[in-house]
Coordinates of C-alpha atoms in Angstrom, one line a residue:
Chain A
X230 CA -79.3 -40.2 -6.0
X231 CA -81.0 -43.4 -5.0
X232 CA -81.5 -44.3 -1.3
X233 CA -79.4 -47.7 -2.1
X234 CA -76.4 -45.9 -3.1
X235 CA -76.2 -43.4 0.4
X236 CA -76.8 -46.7 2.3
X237 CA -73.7 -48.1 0.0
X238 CA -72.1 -45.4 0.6
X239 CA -72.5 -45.3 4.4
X240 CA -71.3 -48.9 4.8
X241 CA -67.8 -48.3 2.6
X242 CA -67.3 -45.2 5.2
X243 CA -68.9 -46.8 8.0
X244 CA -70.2 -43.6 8.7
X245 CA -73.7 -41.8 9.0
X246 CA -72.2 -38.5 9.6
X247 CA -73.2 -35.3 7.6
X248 CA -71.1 -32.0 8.0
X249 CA -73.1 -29.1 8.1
X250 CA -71.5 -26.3 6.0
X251 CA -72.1 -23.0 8.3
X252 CA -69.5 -20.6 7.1
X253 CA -69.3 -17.9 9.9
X254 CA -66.7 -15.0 9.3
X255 CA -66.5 -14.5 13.2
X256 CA -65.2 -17.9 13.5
X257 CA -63.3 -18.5 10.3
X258 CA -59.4 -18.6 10.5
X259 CA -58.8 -15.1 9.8
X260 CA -56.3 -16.1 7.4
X261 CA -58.8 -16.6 5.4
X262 CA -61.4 -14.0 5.7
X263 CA -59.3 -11.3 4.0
X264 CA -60.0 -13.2 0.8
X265 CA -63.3 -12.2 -1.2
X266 CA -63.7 -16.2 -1.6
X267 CA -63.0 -16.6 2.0
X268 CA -66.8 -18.8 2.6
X269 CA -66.2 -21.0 -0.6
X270 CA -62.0 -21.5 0.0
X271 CA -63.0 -22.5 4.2
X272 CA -65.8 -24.4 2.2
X273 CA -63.8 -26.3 0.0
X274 CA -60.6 -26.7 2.3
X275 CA -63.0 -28.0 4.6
X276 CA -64.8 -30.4 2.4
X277 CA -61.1 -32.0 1.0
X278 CA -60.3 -32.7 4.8
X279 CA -63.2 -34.5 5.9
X280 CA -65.0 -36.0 2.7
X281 CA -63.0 -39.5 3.9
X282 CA -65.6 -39.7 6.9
X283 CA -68.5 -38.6 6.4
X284 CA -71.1 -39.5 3.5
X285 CA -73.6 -36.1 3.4
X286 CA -73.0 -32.2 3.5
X287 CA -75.1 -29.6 4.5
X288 CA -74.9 -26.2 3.7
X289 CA -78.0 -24.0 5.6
X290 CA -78.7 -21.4 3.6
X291 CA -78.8 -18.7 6.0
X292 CA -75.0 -18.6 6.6
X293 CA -75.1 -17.7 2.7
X294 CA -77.6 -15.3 2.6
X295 CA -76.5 -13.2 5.3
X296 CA -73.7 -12.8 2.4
X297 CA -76.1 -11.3 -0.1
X298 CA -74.9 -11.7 -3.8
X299 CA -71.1 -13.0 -2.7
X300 CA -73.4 -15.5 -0.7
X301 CA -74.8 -16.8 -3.1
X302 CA -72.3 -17.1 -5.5
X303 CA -70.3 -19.1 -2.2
X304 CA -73.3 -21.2 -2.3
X305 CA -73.3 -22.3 -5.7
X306 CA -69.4 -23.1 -6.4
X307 CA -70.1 -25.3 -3.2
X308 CA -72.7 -27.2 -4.9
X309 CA -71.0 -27.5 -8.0
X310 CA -67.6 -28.6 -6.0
X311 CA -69.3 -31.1 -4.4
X312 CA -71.4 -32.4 -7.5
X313 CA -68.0 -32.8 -9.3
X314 CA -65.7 -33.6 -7.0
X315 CA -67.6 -35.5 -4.3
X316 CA -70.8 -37.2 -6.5
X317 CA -71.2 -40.0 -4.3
X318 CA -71.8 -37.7 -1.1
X319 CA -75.3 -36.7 -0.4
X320 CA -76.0 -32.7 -0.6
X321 CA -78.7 -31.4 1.5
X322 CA -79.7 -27.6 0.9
X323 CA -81.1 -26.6 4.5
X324 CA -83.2 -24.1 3.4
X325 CA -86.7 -25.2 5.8
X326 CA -89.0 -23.5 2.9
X327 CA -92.4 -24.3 2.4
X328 CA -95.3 -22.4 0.5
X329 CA -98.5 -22.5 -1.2
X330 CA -98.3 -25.1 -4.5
X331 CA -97.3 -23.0 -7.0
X332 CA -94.2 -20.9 -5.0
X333 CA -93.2 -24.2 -3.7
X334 CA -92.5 -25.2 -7.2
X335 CA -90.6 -22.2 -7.7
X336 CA -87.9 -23.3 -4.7
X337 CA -88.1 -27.0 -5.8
X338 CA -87.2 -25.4 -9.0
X339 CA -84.3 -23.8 -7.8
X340 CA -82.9 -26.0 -4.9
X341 CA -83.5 -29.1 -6.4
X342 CA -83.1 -28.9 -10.2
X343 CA -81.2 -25.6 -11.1
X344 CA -78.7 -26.0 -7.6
X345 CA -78.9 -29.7 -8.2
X346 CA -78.9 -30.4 -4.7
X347 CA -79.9 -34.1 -3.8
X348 CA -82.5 -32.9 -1.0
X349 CA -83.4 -29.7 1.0
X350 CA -85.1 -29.5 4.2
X351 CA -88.9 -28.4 4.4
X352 CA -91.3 -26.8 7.2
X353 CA -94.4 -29.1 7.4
X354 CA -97.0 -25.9 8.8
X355 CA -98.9 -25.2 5.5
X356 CA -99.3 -28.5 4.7
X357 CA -100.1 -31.1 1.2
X358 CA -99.8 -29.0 -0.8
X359 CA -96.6 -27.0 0.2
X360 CA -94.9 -30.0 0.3
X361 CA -95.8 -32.3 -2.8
X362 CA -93.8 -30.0 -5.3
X363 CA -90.6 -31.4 -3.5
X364 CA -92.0 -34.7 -3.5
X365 CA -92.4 -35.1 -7.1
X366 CA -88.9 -34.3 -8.1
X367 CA -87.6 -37.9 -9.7
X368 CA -84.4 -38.9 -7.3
X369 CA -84.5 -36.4 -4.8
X370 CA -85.5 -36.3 -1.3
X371 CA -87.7 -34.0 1.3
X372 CA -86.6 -33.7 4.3
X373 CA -89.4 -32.3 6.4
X374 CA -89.1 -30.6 9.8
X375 CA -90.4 -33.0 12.4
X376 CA -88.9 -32.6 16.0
X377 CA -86.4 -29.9 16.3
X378 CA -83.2 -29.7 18.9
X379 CA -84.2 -26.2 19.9
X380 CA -85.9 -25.1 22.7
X381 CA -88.9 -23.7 20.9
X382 CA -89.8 -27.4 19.8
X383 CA -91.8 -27.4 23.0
X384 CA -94.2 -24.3 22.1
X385 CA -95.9 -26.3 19.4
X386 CA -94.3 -29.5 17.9
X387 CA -94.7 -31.6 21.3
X388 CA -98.1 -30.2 22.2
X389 CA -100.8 -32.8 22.1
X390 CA -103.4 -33.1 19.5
X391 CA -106.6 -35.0 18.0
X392 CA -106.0 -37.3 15.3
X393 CA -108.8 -39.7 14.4
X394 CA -107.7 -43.3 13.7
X395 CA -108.2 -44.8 10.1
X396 CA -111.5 -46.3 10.4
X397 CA -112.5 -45.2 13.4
X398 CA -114.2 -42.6 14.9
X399 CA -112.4 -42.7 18.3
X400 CA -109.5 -40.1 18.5
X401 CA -106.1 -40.7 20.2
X402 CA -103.3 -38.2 21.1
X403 CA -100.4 -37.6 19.7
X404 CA -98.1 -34.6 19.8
X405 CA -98.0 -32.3 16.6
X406 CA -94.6 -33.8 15.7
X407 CA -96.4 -37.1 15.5
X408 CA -99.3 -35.8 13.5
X409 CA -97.0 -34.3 10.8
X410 CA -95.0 -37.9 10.4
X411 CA -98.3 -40.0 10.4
X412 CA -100.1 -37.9 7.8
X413 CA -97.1 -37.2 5.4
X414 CA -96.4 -40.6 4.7
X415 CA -99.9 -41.1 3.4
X416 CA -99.1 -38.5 0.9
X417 CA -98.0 -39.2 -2.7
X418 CA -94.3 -40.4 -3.2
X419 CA -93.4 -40.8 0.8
X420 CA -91.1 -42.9 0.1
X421 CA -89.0 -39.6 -0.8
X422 CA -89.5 -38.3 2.3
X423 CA -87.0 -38.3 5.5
X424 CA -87.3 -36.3 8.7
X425 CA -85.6 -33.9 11.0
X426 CA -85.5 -35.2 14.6
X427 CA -83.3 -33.9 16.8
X428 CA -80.4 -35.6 18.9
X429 CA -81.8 -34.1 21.9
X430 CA -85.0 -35.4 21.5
X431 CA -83.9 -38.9 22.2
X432 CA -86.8 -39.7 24.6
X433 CA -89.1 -39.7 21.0
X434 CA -86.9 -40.6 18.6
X435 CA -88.5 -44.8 19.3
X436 CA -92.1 -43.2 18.2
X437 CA -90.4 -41.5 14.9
X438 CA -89.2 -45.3 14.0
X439 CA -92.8 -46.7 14.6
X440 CA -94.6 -44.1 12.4
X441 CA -91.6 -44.1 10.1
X442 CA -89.8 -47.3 10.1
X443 CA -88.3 -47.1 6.6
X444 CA -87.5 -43.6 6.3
X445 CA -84.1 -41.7 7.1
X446 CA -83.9 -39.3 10.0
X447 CA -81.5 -36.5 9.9
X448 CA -80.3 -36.0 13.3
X449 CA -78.8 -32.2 13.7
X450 CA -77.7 -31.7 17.4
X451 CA -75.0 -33.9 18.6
X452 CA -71.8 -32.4 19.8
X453 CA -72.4 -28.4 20.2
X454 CA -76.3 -28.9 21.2
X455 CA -75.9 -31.7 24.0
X456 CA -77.2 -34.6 22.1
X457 CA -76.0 -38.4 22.4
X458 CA -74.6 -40.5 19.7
X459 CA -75.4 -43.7 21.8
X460 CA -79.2 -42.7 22.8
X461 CA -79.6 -41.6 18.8
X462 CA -78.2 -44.9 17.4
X463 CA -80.3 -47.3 20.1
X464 CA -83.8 -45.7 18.9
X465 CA -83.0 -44.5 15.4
X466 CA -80.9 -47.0 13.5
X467 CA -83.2 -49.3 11.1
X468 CA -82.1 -51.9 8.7
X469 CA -80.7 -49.8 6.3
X470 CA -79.0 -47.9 9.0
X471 CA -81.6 -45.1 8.4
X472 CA -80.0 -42.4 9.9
X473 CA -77.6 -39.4 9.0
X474 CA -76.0 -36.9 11.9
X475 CA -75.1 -34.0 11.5
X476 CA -72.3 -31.6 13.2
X477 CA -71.5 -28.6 11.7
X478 CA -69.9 -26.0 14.5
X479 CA -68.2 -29.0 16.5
X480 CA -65.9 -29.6 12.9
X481 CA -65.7 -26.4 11.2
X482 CA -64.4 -24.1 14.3
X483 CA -62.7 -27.2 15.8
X484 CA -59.7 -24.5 15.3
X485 CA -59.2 -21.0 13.9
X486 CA -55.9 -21.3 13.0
X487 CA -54.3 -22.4 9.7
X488 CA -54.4 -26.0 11.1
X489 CA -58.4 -25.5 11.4
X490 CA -58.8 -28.0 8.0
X491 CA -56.7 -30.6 9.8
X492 CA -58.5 -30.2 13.3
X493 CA -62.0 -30.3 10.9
X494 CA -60.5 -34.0 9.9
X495 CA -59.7 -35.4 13.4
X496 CA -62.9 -34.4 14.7
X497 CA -65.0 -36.3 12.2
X498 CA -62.7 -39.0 11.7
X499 CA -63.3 -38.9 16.0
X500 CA -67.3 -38.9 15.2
X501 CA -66.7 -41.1 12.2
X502 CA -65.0 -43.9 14.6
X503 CA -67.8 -44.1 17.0
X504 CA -70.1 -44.7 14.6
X505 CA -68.0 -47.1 13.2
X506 CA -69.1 -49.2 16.3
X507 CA -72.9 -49.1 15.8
X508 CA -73.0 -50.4 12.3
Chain B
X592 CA -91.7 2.1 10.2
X593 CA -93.9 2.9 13.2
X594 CA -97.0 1.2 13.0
X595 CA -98.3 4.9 13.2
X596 CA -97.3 5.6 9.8
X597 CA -98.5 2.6 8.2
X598 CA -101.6 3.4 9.8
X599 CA -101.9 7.1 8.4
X600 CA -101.0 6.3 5.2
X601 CA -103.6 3.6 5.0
X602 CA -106.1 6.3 5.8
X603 CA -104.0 9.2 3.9
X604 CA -105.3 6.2 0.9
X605 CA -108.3 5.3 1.8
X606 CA -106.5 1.4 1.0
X607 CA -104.9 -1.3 2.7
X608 CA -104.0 -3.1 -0.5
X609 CA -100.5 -5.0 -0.5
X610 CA -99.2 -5.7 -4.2
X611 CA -97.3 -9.2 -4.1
X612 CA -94.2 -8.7 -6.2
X613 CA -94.0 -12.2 -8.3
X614 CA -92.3 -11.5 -11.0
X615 CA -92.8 -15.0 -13.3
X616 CA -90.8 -14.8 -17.0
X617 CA -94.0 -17.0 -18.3
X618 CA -96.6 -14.6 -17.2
X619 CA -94.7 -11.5 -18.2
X620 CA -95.4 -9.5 -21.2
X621 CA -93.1 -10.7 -24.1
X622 CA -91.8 -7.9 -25.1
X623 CA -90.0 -7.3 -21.0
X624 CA -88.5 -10.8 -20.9
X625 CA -85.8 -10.6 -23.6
X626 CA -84.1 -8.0 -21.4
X627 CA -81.5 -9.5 -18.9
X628 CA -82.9 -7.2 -16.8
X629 CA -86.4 -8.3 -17.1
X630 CA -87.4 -8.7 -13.5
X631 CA -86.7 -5.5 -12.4
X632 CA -88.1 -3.9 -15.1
X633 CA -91.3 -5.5 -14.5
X634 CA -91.4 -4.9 -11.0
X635 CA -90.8 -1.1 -11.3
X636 CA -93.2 -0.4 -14.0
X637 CA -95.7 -2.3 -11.4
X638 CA -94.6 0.1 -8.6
X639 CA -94.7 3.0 -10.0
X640 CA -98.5 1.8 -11.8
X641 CA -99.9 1.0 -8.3
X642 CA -98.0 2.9 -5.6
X643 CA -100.9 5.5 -5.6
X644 CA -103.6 2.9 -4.9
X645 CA -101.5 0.5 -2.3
X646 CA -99.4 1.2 0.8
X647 CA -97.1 -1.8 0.5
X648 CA -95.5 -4.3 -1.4
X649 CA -94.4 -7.9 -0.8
X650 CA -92.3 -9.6 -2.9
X651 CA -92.2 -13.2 -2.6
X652 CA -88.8 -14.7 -2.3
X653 CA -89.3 -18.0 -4.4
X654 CA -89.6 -15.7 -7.5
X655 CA -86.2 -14.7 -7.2
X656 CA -84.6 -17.4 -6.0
X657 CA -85.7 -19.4 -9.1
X658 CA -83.5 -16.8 -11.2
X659 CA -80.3 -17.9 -9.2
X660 CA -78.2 -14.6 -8.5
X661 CA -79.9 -13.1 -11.4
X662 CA -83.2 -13.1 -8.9
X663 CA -81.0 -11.8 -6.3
X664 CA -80.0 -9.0 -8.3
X665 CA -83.6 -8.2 -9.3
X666 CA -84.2 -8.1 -5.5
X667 CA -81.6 -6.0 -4.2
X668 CA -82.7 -3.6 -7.2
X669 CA -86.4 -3.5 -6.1
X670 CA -86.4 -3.6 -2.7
X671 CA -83.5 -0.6 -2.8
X672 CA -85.8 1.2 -5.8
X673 CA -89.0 0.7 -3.1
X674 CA -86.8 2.2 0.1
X675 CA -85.6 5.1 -2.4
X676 CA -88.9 6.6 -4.0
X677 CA -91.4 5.2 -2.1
X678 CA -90.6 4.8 1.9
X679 CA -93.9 5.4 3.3
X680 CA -94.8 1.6 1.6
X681 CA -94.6 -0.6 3.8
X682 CA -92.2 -3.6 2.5
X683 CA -92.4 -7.5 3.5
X684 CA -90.0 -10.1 2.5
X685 CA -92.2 -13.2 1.4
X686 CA -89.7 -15.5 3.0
X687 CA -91.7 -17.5 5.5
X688 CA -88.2 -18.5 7.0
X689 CA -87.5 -19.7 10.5
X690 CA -84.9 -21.7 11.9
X691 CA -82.8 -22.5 15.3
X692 CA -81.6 -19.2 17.3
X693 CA -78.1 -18.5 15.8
X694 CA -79.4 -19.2 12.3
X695 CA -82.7 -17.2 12.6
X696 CA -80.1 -14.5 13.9
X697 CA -78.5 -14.8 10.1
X698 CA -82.2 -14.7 8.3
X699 CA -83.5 -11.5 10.4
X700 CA -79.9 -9.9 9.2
X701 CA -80.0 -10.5 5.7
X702 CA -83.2 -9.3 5.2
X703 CA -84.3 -6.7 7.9
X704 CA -81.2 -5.3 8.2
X705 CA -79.0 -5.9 5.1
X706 CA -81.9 -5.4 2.7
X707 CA -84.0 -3.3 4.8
X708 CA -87.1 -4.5 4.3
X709 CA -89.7 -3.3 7.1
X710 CA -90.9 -7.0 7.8
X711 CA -90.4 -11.2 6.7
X712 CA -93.1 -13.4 7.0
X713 CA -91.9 -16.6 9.6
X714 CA -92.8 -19.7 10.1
X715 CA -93.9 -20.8 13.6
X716 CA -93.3 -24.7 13.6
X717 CA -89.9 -24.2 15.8
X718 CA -91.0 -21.8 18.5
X719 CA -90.2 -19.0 20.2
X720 CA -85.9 -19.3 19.5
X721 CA -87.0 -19.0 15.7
X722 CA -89.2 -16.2 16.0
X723 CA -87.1 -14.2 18.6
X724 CA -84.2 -12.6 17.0
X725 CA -86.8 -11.0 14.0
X726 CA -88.6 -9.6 16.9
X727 CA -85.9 -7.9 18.1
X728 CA -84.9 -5.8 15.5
X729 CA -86.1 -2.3 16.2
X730 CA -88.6 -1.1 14.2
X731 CA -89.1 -3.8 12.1
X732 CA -92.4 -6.6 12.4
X733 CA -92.7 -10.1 12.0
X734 CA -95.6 -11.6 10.3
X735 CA -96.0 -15.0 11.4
X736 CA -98.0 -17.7 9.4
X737 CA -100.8 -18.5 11.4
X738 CA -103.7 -20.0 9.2
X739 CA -102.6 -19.7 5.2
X740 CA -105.4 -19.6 2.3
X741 CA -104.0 -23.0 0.7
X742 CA -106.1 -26.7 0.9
X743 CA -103.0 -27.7 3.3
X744 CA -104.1 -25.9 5.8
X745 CA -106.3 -28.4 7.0
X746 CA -103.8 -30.7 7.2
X747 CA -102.3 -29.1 10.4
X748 CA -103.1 -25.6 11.3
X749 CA -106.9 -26.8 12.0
X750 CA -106.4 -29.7 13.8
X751 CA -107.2 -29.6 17.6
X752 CA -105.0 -29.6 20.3
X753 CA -104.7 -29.5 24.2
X754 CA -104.2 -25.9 25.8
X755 CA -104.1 -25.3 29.3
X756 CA -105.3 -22.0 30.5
X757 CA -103.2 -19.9 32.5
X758 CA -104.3 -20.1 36.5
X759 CA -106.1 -23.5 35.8
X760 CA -105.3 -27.0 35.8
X761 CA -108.2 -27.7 32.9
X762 CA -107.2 -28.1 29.3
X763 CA -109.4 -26.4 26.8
X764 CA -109.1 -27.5 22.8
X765 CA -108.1 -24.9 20.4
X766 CA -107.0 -24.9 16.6
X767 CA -102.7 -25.3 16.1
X768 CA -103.5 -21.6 14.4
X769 CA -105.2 -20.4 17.2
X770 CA -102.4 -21.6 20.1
X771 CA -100.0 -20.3 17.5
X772 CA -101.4 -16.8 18.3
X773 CA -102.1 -17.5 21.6
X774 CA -98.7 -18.9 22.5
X775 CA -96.5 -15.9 20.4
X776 CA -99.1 -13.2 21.7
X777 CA -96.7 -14.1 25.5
X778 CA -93.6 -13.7 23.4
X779 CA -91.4 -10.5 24.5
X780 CA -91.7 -7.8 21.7
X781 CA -95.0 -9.1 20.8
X782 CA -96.3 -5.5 19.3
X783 CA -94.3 -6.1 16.7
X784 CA -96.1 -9.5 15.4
X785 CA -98.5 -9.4 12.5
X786 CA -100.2 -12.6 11.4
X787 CA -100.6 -14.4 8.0
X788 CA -104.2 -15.4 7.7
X789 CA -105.8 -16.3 4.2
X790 CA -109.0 -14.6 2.7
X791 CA -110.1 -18.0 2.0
X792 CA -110.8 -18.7 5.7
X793 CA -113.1 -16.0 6.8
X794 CA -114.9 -18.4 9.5
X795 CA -111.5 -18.5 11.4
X796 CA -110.5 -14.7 11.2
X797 CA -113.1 -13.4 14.5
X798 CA -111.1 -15.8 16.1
X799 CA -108.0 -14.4 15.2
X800 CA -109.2 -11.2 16.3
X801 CA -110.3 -12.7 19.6
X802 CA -106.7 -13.4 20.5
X803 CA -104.7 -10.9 18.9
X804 CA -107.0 -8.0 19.0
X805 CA -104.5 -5.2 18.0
X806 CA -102.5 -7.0 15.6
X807 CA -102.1 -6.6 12.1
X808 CA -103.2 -9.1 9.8
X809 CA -101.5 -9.9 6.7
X810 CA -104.5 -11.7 4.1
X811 CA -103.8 -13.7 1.1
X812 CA -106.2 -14.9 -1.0
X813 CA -108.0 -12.4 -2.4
X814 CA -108.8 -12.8 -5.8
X815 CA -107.2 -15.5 -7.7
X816 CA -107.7 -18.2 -4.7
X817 CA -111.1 -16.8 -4.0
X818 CA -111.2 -15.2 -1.2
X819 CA -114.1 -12.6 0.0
X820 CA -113.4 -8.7 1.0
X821 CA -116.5 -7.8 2.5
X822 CA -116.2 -11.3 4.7
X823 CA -112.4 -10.1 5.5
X824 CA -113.5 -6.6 6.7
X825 CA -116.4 -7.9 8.7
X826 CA -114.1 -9.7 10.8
X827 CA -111.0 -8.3 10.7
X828 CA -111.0 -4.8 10.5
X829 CA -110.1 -2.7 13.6
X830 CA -109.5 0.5 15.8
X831 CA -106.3 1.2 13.8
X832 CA -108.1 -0.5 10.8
X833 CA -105.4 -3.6 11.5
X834 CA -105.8 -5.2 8.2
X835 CA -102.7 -5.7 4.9
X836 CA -104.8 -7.5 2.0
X837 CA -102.3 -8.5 -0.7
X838 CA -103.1 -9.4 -4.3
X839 CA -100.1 -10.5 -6.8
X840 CA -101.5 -12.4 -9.6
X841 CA -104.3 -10.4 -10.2
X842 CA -102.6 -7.3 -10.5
X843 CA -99.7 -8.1 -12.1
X844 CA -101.0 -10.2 -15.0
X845 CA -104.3 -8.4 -15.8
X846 CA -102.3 -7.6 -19.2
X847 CA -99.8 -9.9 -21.5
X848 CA -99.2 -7.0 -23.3
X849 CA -97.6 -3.8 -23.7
X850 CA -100.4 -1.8 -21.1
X851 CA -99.8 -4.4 -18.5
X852 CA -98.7 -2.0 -16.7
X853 CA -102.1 -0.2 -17.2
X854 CA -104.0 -2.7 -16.7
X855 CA -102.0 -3.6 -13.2
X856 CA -103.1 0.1 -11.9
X857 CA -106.9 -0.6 -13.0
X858 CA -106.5 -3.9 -11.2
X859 CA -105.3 -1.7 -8.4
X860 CA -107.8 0.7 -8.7
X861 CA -110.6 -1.4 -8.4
X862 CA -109.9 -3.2 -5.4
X863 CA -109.0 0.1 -4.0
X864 CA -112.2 1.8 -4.4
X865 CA -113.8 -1.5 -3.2
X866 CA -111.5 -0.8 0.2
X867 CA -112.3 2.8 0.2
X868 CA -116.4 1.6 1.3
X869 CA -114.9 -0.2 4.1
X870 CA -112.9 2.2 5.9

């Protein structure tokens, strides 16, 4: 996909929104979680009910690995569903890897070729070379870690650090977050790369744009994590909108019953309106 | 596995050799990789080459994943032939994985419990929520990266930041490796942490040893990327010898042909004896 077709595609929808696709059994209708297709059926049933508002999916891998084999199998007739049925929607494979060059490869390899996903999401800590085998995937995008909604951003992401100015010998502070922004889009192909920043961060969000004015955040934390559309949209939005947010629990377990695909829709068509009103 | 055990059987081996499971279909002898069940096949004739001369094994996720659910097969089917014939190795998932609370809850599942490996290595960029529910699985370890053997490295974990000491109001500057081990050293369930530091950085692993004195430290790097095993056992062996040095290509490609297998135990054998001098 080319970035001119999600921005297309986000002003048809008038939406920025991205469902995250977290299949929990605990919280699945439990009509459905007799079936041995349960994660792929609340997948799919999902995905027909709210593909009208929202221009991105999700999936984080974790909810699919914790599934073994029958995961993974869940994971890839999602891919494929989506890649057939939905083309226009961007896929995002949040799967925060990141290794030395050559095992890098290998999960480029497999995430962004073999899955076909359109992007998948990347831990910045090792550095160049752990992320470059993403990058040089033709049409596909990185989406490296950058400031987190958790808690444990504090322990390490917003700690200051040294970072000498391009001639110049003086050095300034910034926080690691800052750091990992500033030098990755001197790297080969940045204009692939977007960035995680997360809706409770909002305070920092304005000092993403400045390092990153061109790039596209994705914004995880609204809605079950505290953050604000409104605070996200003032500091984030660029010219070509620039921004996806995600909600993944708010939509999915909006109900467990057998209305829970219809209860998915009315919550992002509800997300979907008030973004309607920032674009 | 009590740290206890891995210790004796170190001794009971006179070797703290790891053997990095990366099974690669281009690397592989030709005559293994018409079978569908190539992966497997290769990994257990490794295993049962080296087991004598090694106390654990790590295979690296990437390698599997790139086979789709194929790879996942192979995995289940080494890691369950590993935990069958040879449970005093000591097994580590090569995930590097690490994500907000709930979904690092789903990671530390699928592949401490599920799979039963004895340890994952994690990624430290999202703080102490990521890190915390592998810690709490009983008997199990976490390795966390701290400083990795690639040329990204330097992009990151050596840059210096601001750390306040505890009881002061003064700000001393340490490494982002070094306030990694600091910082998750204060993390409850801390015995079971073991650290990712490459052979390639020698100069940085005293201070590792500074701050994390009992620890276990898993080294990469070794061999194909160069690294020294004198220069590694200067600084980082201790009381309860405290040290996992992996090899993976070295070992497993020493032969394209029918004695790979041979050839892997020599590989095996030699860096063994070299150990043996050390301990």
């Amino acid at each position: 996909m080319q970035i001119q077709d999600l921005v297309k595609h986000i002003k048809e929808k008038k939406s920025f929104l991205c469902v995250g696709l977290d299949p929990d059994l605990d919280k699945m209708p439990s009509h459905l979680t007799d079936s041995p297709n349960a994660i792929f059926e609340f997948n799919k049933q999902i995905i027909d009910a709210t593909h009208t508002f929202c221009v991105a999916y999700k999936p984080n891998m974790a909810f699919y690995e914790a599934h073994g084999i029958e995961g993974h199998v869940a994971l890839q007739k999602t891919i494929s569903y989506l890649n057939e049925t939905y083309p226009k929607h961007f896929t995002i494979a949040d799967a925060k890897r990141g290794d030395i060059g050559n095992t890098s490869r290998m999960y480029a390899k497999a995430f962004l070729e073999d899955l076909d996903f359109d992007s998948i999401t990347v831990a910045p800590y090792m550095g160049i070379d752990s992320v470059e085998p993403f990058l040089k995937v033709d049409n596909k995008f990185t989406i490296l870690l950058a400031l987190t909604s958790n808690e444990g951003a504090k322990d390490f992401q917003l700690k200051q650090m040294q970072s000498r100015n391009k001639n110049s010998i003086d050095f300034e502070e910034i926080s690691l977050f800052e750091q990992v922004i500033k030098t990755s889009q001197t790297w080969s192909n940045a204009h692939r790369l977007m960035y995680v920043v997360g809706a409770t961060q909002t305070e920092h969000i304005q000092s993403v744009r400045n390092l990153a004015p061109d790039a596209f955040l994705l914004v995880p934390g609204v809605g079950a994590q505290g953050g604000s559309l409104s605070q996200v949209c003032k500091y984030g939005l660029n010219e070509n909108i620039g921004l996806l947010v995600n909600s993944s629990r708010g939509i999915l377990y909006a109900s467990k019953g057998k209305d829970f695909a219809d209860a998915a829709a009315a919550q992002a068509q509800k997300l979907q309106l008030e973004m309607a009103d920032f674009l």
